[in-house]
XYZ file of C-alpha atoms in Angstrom:
415
model
C -0.010 0.037 -0.240
C 2.966 2.473 0.722
C 4.610 1.911 -2.402
C 0.956 2.226 -4.318
C 0.437 5.629 -2.543
C 3.978 6.588 -3.673
C 3.665 5.692 -6.981
C 0.410 7.568 -7.383
C 1.773 11.109 -5.600
C 4.799 10.810 -8.280
C 2.145 10.220 -11.048
C 0.293 13.186 -10.003
C 3.352 15.711 -9.447
C 4.424 14.199 -13.386
C 1.162 14.787 -14.924
C 0.835 18.147 -13.352
C 4.174 19.047 -14.557
C 3.715 17.256 -17.822
C 0.642 19.192 -18.433
C 2.840 22.561 -18.368
C 5.550 21.493 -20.062
C 3.380 20.314 -23.140
C 1.144 23.830 -23.105
C -1.848 22.527 -21.532
C -4.008 25.092 -19.962
C -3.555 25.896 -16.285
C -4.336 28.193 -13.645
C -2.752 31.691 -13.984
C -4.394 33.359 -10.787
C -2.157 31.358 -8.304
C 0.518 33.104 -6.229
C 3.635 31.993 -8.361
C 5.626 31.579 -5.125
C 3.330 28.902 -4.165
C 4.415 27.394 -7.141
C 7.657 28.064 -6.867
C 7.774 26.447 -3.386
C 5.990 23.317 -5.351
C 8.784 23.049 -8.092
C 11.686 23.341 -5.505
C 10.238 20.257 -3.547
C 10.227 18.243 -6.857
C 13.644 19.068 -7.709
C 15.844 16.028 -8.087
C 17.987 14.982 -5.092
C 20.948 13.815 -6.737
C 24.521 12.100 -5.162
C 27.358 14.615 -4.966
C 28.775 12.602 -8.125
C 26.131 13.386 -10.135
C 25.992 17.072 -8.980
C 29.921 17.584 -9.615
C 28.957 15.786 -12.897
C 26.710 18.447 -14.312
C 28.012 21.410 -12.359
C 31.840 21.661 -12.453
C 32.630 19.940 -15.800
C 32.978 22.611 -18.793
C 30.243 21.756 -21.111
C 30.587 24.557 -24.011
C 31.012 23.437 -27.581
C 30.655 19.818 -26.681
C 28.474 16.723 -27.600
C 26.721 16.365 -24.588
C 26.986 12.804 -23.269
C 23.533 10.859 -22.420
C 24.126 10.493 -18.848
C 23.813 14.389 -19.109
C 20.309 14.505 -20.660
C 19.132 11.499 -18.292
C 20.156 13.937 -15.408
C 18.623 17.004 -16.871
C 15.310 15.002 -17.263
C 15.111 14.530 -13.851
C 14.296 18.184 -13.483
C 11.458 18.380 -15.806
C 8.734 18.215 -12.748
C 10.568 21.153 -11.262
C 10.884 23.083 -14.897
C 7.591 22.471 -15.575
C 6.107 23.822 -12.395
C 8.628 27.024 -12.863
C 7.190 27.622 -16.514
C 3.381 27.878 -14.963
C 4.672 30.125 -12.254
C 6.352 32.361 -15.031
C 3.029 32.369 -16.363
C 0.992 33.532 -13.494
C -1.085 36.932 -13.415
C -1.069 37.029 -9.631
C 1.248 38.886 -7.552
C 4.524 36.754 -6.064
C 4.121 36.984 -2.422
C 6.791 34.922 -0.672
C 5.102 34.572 2.622
C 8.235 35.245 4.416
C 7.361 36.357 8.246
C 10.278 39.123 9.039
C 9.598 39.056 12.822
C 12.936 37.432 13.364
C 14.602 40.763 11.491
C 18.323 39.840 10.263
C 17.628 36.178 11.302
C 15.308 35.773 8.661
C 15.805 32.781 6.525
C 15.810 33.194 2.625
C 16.514 29.596 1.948
C 14.510 29.756 -1.500
C 17.077 32.255 -2.727
C 19.521 29.157 -2.868
C 17.266 27.228 -4.817
C 16.185 30.120 -7.561
C 20.157 30.728 -8.405
C 20.128 27.010 -8.442
C 17.502 26.646 -10.863
C 19.020 29.383 -13.213
C 22.083 27.423 -13.294
C 20.250 24.195 -14.432
C 17.934 26.417 -16.719
C 21.410 27.122 -18.436
C 22.425 23.410 -18.819
C 18.861 22.455 -19.824
C 19.270 25.008 -22.752
C 22.575 23.438 -24.012
C 20.878 19.668 -23.996
C 17.354 21.007 -25.577
C 19.144 23.072 -28.238
C 21.545 20.198 -29.190
C 18.543 18.299 -29.899
C 16.877 20.744 -31.699
C 14.148 21.911 -28.980
C 14.284 25.339 -29.706
C 10.677 26.068 -27.623
C 12.069 24.115 -24.478
C 15.416 26.209 -24.299
C 13.126 29.346 -24.493
C 10.664 28.400 -22.320
C 13.159 27.095 -19.830
C 15.548 30.296 -19.512
C 12.184 32.378 -19.654
C 10.716 30.378 -17.072
C 14.271 31.029 -15.050
C 14.717 34.802 -15.759
C 10.619 35.285 -14.398
C 11.959 33.421 -11.380
C 14.762 35.696 -10.702
C 12.690 38.678 -10.930
C 10.312 37.572 -8.720
C 12.610 36.702 -6.270
C 13.237 40.502 -5.463
C 9.425 40.878 -4.624
C 9.927 40.490 -0.704
C 11.660 43.707 -0.995
C 14.826 42.369 0.593
C 18.109 43.986 -0.543
C 19.805 40.339 -0.822
C 17.127 39.138 -2.671
C 17.673 42.056 -5.332
C 21.208 40.892 -5.688
C 20.008 37.201 -6.402
C 17.749 38.624 -8.882
C 20.468 40.331 -10.695
C 23.058 36.967 -10.668
C 20.004 34.985 -11.881
C 19.420 37.559 -14.843
C 23.190 37.255 -15.555
C 23.387 33.510 -16.058
C 20.085 33.569 -18.312
C 21.895 36.272 -20.498
C 25.034 34.420 -20.465
C 23.221 31.472 -21.386
C 21.501 33.190 -24.446
C 24.825 34.866 -25.846
C 27.273 31.486 -25.257
C 24.511 29.533 -27.510
C 23.411 32.389 -29.525
C 24.387 30.650 -32.951
C 22.165 27.474 -32.013
C 18.916 29.792 -31.850
C 16.798 30.080 -34.838
C 15.997 33.599 -35.533
C 12.404 33.503 -34.673
C 13.573 31.854 -31.542
C 16.020 34.777 -30.901
C 12.741 36.992 -31.280
C 10.800 35.049 -29.085
C 13.501 35.324 -26.194
C 13.592 38.999 -26.844
C 9.824 39.280 -26.611
C 9.870 37.190 -23.458
C 12.594 39.616 -22.097
C 10.394 42.327 -22.211
C 7.015 40.435 -20.770
C 9.074 39.335 -17.808
C 7.905 40.371 -14.175
C 8.967 43.815 -13.592
C 12.882 44.243 -12.264
C 13.060 44.802 -8.647
C 15.386 48.157 -7.605
C 17.796 48.398 -4.908
C 15.254 51.841 -4.081
C 12.517 49.683 -3.099
C 14.567 47.460 -0.759
C 15.122 50.637 1.321
C 11.985 50.221 3.391
C 12.231 46.476 3.979
C 16.191 47.139 5.299
C 14.835 49.672 7.452
C 12.044 47.730 9.304
C 13.873 44.528 9.122
C 17.348 46.153 10.448
C 17.479 49.151 12.828
C 13.292 49.532 13.593
C 14.140 45.925 14.693
C 16.598 46.479 16.835
C 14.790 49.572 18.378
C 11.382 47.246 19.129
C 13.676 44.707 20.761
C 15.449 47.124 22.523
C 11.806 48.344 24.307
C 10.721 45.080 24.825
C 13.704 44.572 27.182
C 13.642 47.782 28.980
C 9.881 46.823 29.475
C 11.087 43.041 30.446
C 13.596 44.733 33.123
C 12.604 48.016 34.508
C 15.862 49.448 36.434
C 18.324 47.089 35.131
C 19.479 48.770 32.472
C 22.861 46.790 32.798
C 20.659 43.935 31.723
C 19.166 45.249 29.139
C 22.537 46.562 27.573
C 23.843 42.667 27.975
C 20.968 41.578 26.111
C 21.496 44.016 23.367
C 25.146 43.158 22.976
C 24.305 39.524 22.775
C 21.510 40.530 19.912
C 24.315 42.791 17.771
C 26.875 40.425 17.681
C 24.698 37.598 16.355
C 23.118 39.926 13.795
C 26.101 41.971 12.957
C 29.497 42.798 13.660
C 31.360 40.557 10.978
C 34.487 42.243 11.356
C 36.388 39.619 13.471
C 35.936 37.128 16.382
C 34.266 38.607 19.338
C 37.599 38.621 21.146
C 39.007 41.192 18.660
C 35.831 43.182 17.681
C 35.141 46.491 19.421
C 32.005 47.795 17.516
C 29.688 46.986 20.620
C 32.136 49.127 22.803
C 32.300 52.065 20.155
C 28.151 51.909 20.340
C 28.222 52.005 24.095
C 30.447 54.714 24.010
C 28.334 56.639 21.336
C 25.216 55.983 23.189
C 26.506 57.426 26.557
C 26.116 53.684 28.066
C 22.656 53.382 28.363
C 20.187 51.414 26.218
C 17.802 54.707 25.610
C 21.073 56.055 23.833
C 21.276 52.857 21.629
C 17.709 53.494 21.091
C 18.864 57.078 20.382
C 21.714 56.437 17.703
C 19.219 53.621 15.854
C 16.377 56.610 15.585
C 18.867 58.892 14.324
C 19.404 56.936 10.889
C 16.000 57.663 9.858
C 17.058 60.790 8.113
C 20.127 58.619 6.497
C 17.607 56.464 5.077
C 15.400 59.031 3.793
C 18.328 60.513 2.212
C 19.505 57.395 0.998
C 16.022 56.586 -0.411
C 16.373 59.820 -2.768
C 19.922 58.775 -4.085
C 18.722 55.728 -4.978
C 16.530 56.453 -7.555
C 18.810 58.916 -9.233
C 20.188 58.072 -12.759
C 23.766 56.884 -13.120
C 25.809 60.279 -13.065
C 23.977 62.094 -10.279
C 24.154 58.496 -8.393
C 27.419 58.282 -8.384
C 28.389 61.587 -7.447
C 25.813 61.567 -4.484
C 26.724 58.046 -3.367
C 29.906 58.745 -3.130
C 29.258 61.625 -0.958
C 27.091 59.703 1.084
C 29.504 56.628 1.490
C 31.990 59.276 3.043
C 30.068 60.678 5.226
C 28.994 57.359 6.249
C 32.203 56.558 7.181
C 32.921 60.169 8.735
C 29.777 59.762 10.980
C 30.224 59.652 14.672
C 27.390 57.051 15.020
C 28.944 53.632 14.635
C 25.464 52.170 13.931
C 25.546 54.134 10.617
C 28.759 52.662 9.689
C 27.604 49.240 10.733
C 24.098 49.107 8.683
C 24.689 51.367 5.550
C 27.834 50.885 3.874
C 26.101 47.898 1.643
C 23.907 50.074 -0.048
C 26.768 51.497 -2.169
C 27.230 48.169 -3.749
C 23.787 47.225 -4.781
C 23.075 49.979 -7.429
C 26.079 48.735 -9.476
C 24.641 45.601 -10.028
C 21.356 47.007 -11.019
C 22.876 49.406 -13.657
C 24.802 46.196 -14.841
C 21.490 44.086 -14.911
C 19.794 46.822 -17.169
C 22.871 46.914 -19.750
C 23.027 43.261 -19.727
C 19.325 42.758 -20.789
C 19.747 45.662 -23.310
C 22.588 43.910 -24.655
C 20.567 40.586 -25.442
C 17.711 42.704 -27.273
C 20.600 44.515 -28.996
C 22.294 41.318 -30.194
C 18.980 40.030 -30.889
C 18.325 43.032 -33.425
C 21.542 42.590 -34.681
C 20.770 39.256 -35.906
C 17.689 39.913 -37.475
C 18.327 43.482 -38.934
C 22.058 44.074 -38.874
C 23.376 47.702 -37.994
C 20.178 49.207 -38.110
C 18.853 46.694 -35.451
C 21.995 47.314 -33.225
C 21.601 51.230 -33.578
C 17.816 50.988 -32.293
C 18.887 49.624 -28.799
C 20.293 52.123 -26.654
C 22.851 51.559 -23.756
C 21.099 52.457 -20.685
C 24.374 53.544 -18.887
C 25.325 55.374 -21.768
C 24.494 58.031 -24.395
C 23.800 55.958 -27.662
C 24.104 52.130 -28.828
C 26.304 49.839 -27.614
C 30.136 49.241 -28.614
C 30.621 46.723 -31.124
C 33.561 44.582 -32.153
C 33.943 41.356 -33.926
C 35.259 39.064 -31.336
C 38.704 36.868 -32.696
C 39.511 34.012 -30.294
C 42.633 32.012 -31.379
C 43.027 33.616 -34.529
C 39.113 32.729 -35.493
C 36.142 35.200 -35.878
C 33.880 33.567 -33.433
C 30.905 36.056 -32.731
C 30.710 39.587 -31.945
C 31.406 41.745 -28.523
C 28.854 44.193 -27.347
C 29.981 46.405 -24.654
C 28.135 49.142 -22.161
C 29.535 52.411 -21.138
C 29.687 50.898 -17.602
C 32.097 49.515 -15.346
C 30.812 50.056 -11.977
C 30.894 46.373 -10.604
C 34.641 46.260 -10.885
C 35.013 45.561 -14.888
C 33.874 46.285 -17.958
C 30.129 45.211 -18.717
C 30.790 43.103 -22.120
C 28.799 40.130 -23.421
C 30.208 38.264 -26.393
C 27.726 36.448 -28.573
C 28.852 33.197 -30.118
C 28.354 32.872 -33.844
C 30.684 29.827 -34.558
C 31.699 26.721 -33.073
C 35.193 26.424 -31.591
C 37.187 26.139 -28.284
C 35.216 27.412 -25.098
C 35.631 31.232 -23.966
C 33.973 33.145 -21.192
C 31.165 35.533 -22.656
C 31.229 37.792 -19.822
C 32.815 39.129 -16.509
C 36.197 39.834 -15.322
C 37.996 37.027 -17.702
C 35.737 37.739 -20.526
C 36.995 36.343 -23.871
C 39.813 34.042 -21.761
C 39.869 30.649 -22.219
C 37.903 29.242 -19.067
């Protein structure tokens, strides 16, 4: 009986996913987060050797072995549900309880990035077997998942969103020559129709309430629980802060709490005051994060300098991370636009290329043919941006040959 029940449940999962994979109608009014959670549950639990086989080998420009395809088929149920979630018209609500504050667990983010990495591999296999529609749908489902990770308004979630988008863009670039023209246009249309990209500015409210204001609430609770015993309150706050922040070394050598105590005058009320003093800084940050690139860079540089020179150690502890977020947002804007420009170039030549503007520049993207080991292998598009530590460049492969990196610090180099 137990085996019968297990088989029946597996059949139900498979048939539900198969409906989505085969284009059968399904509901589009379900919270996509619910479907994403279901997808993560049915993802295969491979052995370490199978995972290493898939994710540590260099597969580009190789004939993929049958074992590769067999393992990719293990993800069919997950991707059937990911495709279904991508078609949902309902808002994506991950149902996260933020009451733990900085300790809130966001385990779905790891699953989302892994799904994007898997979509890249699935696209390779599908294109090798002339399954254009499947490659398109898996990549677009991964893109929608990435965009939807940001709906919780958390800074880390927004950064994962940008990472997922980078993976999907790279998958298009490294397989560019294998996509049919109509599939490329469908991919471009799918990028345009994907859920809106979450912004760094939209994360400030969440980070404020789950960060500084969360600590204020805990401090007030401790004061109420320990009337007349501020030493006990300060001890509790010290422990709370050590578990949540203070990543610059072990407890024995970390002097952040000592700085906070000094700035707070040694009292919990003073600590609360330091936290409340951050509100104007968050308001200033909000105004900076929505600025266009040039104005943003100028004002963020001044903001960061003011934070580092602040007499409030809470500002130095809670606010520096924001300087690193927006550059990834600018890069993501450039990446998706480069995919659009590459598609238009493929379909319409130079006129198509010029029809897509570089969102970080003042005209079209830079364009060069890419020569690798003396052979013209495709074309390189470059944005007028290097805010993440290296130029924002993608190489779109048009001819088979030895693999090379299509983006990143070592773009154009062998893996």
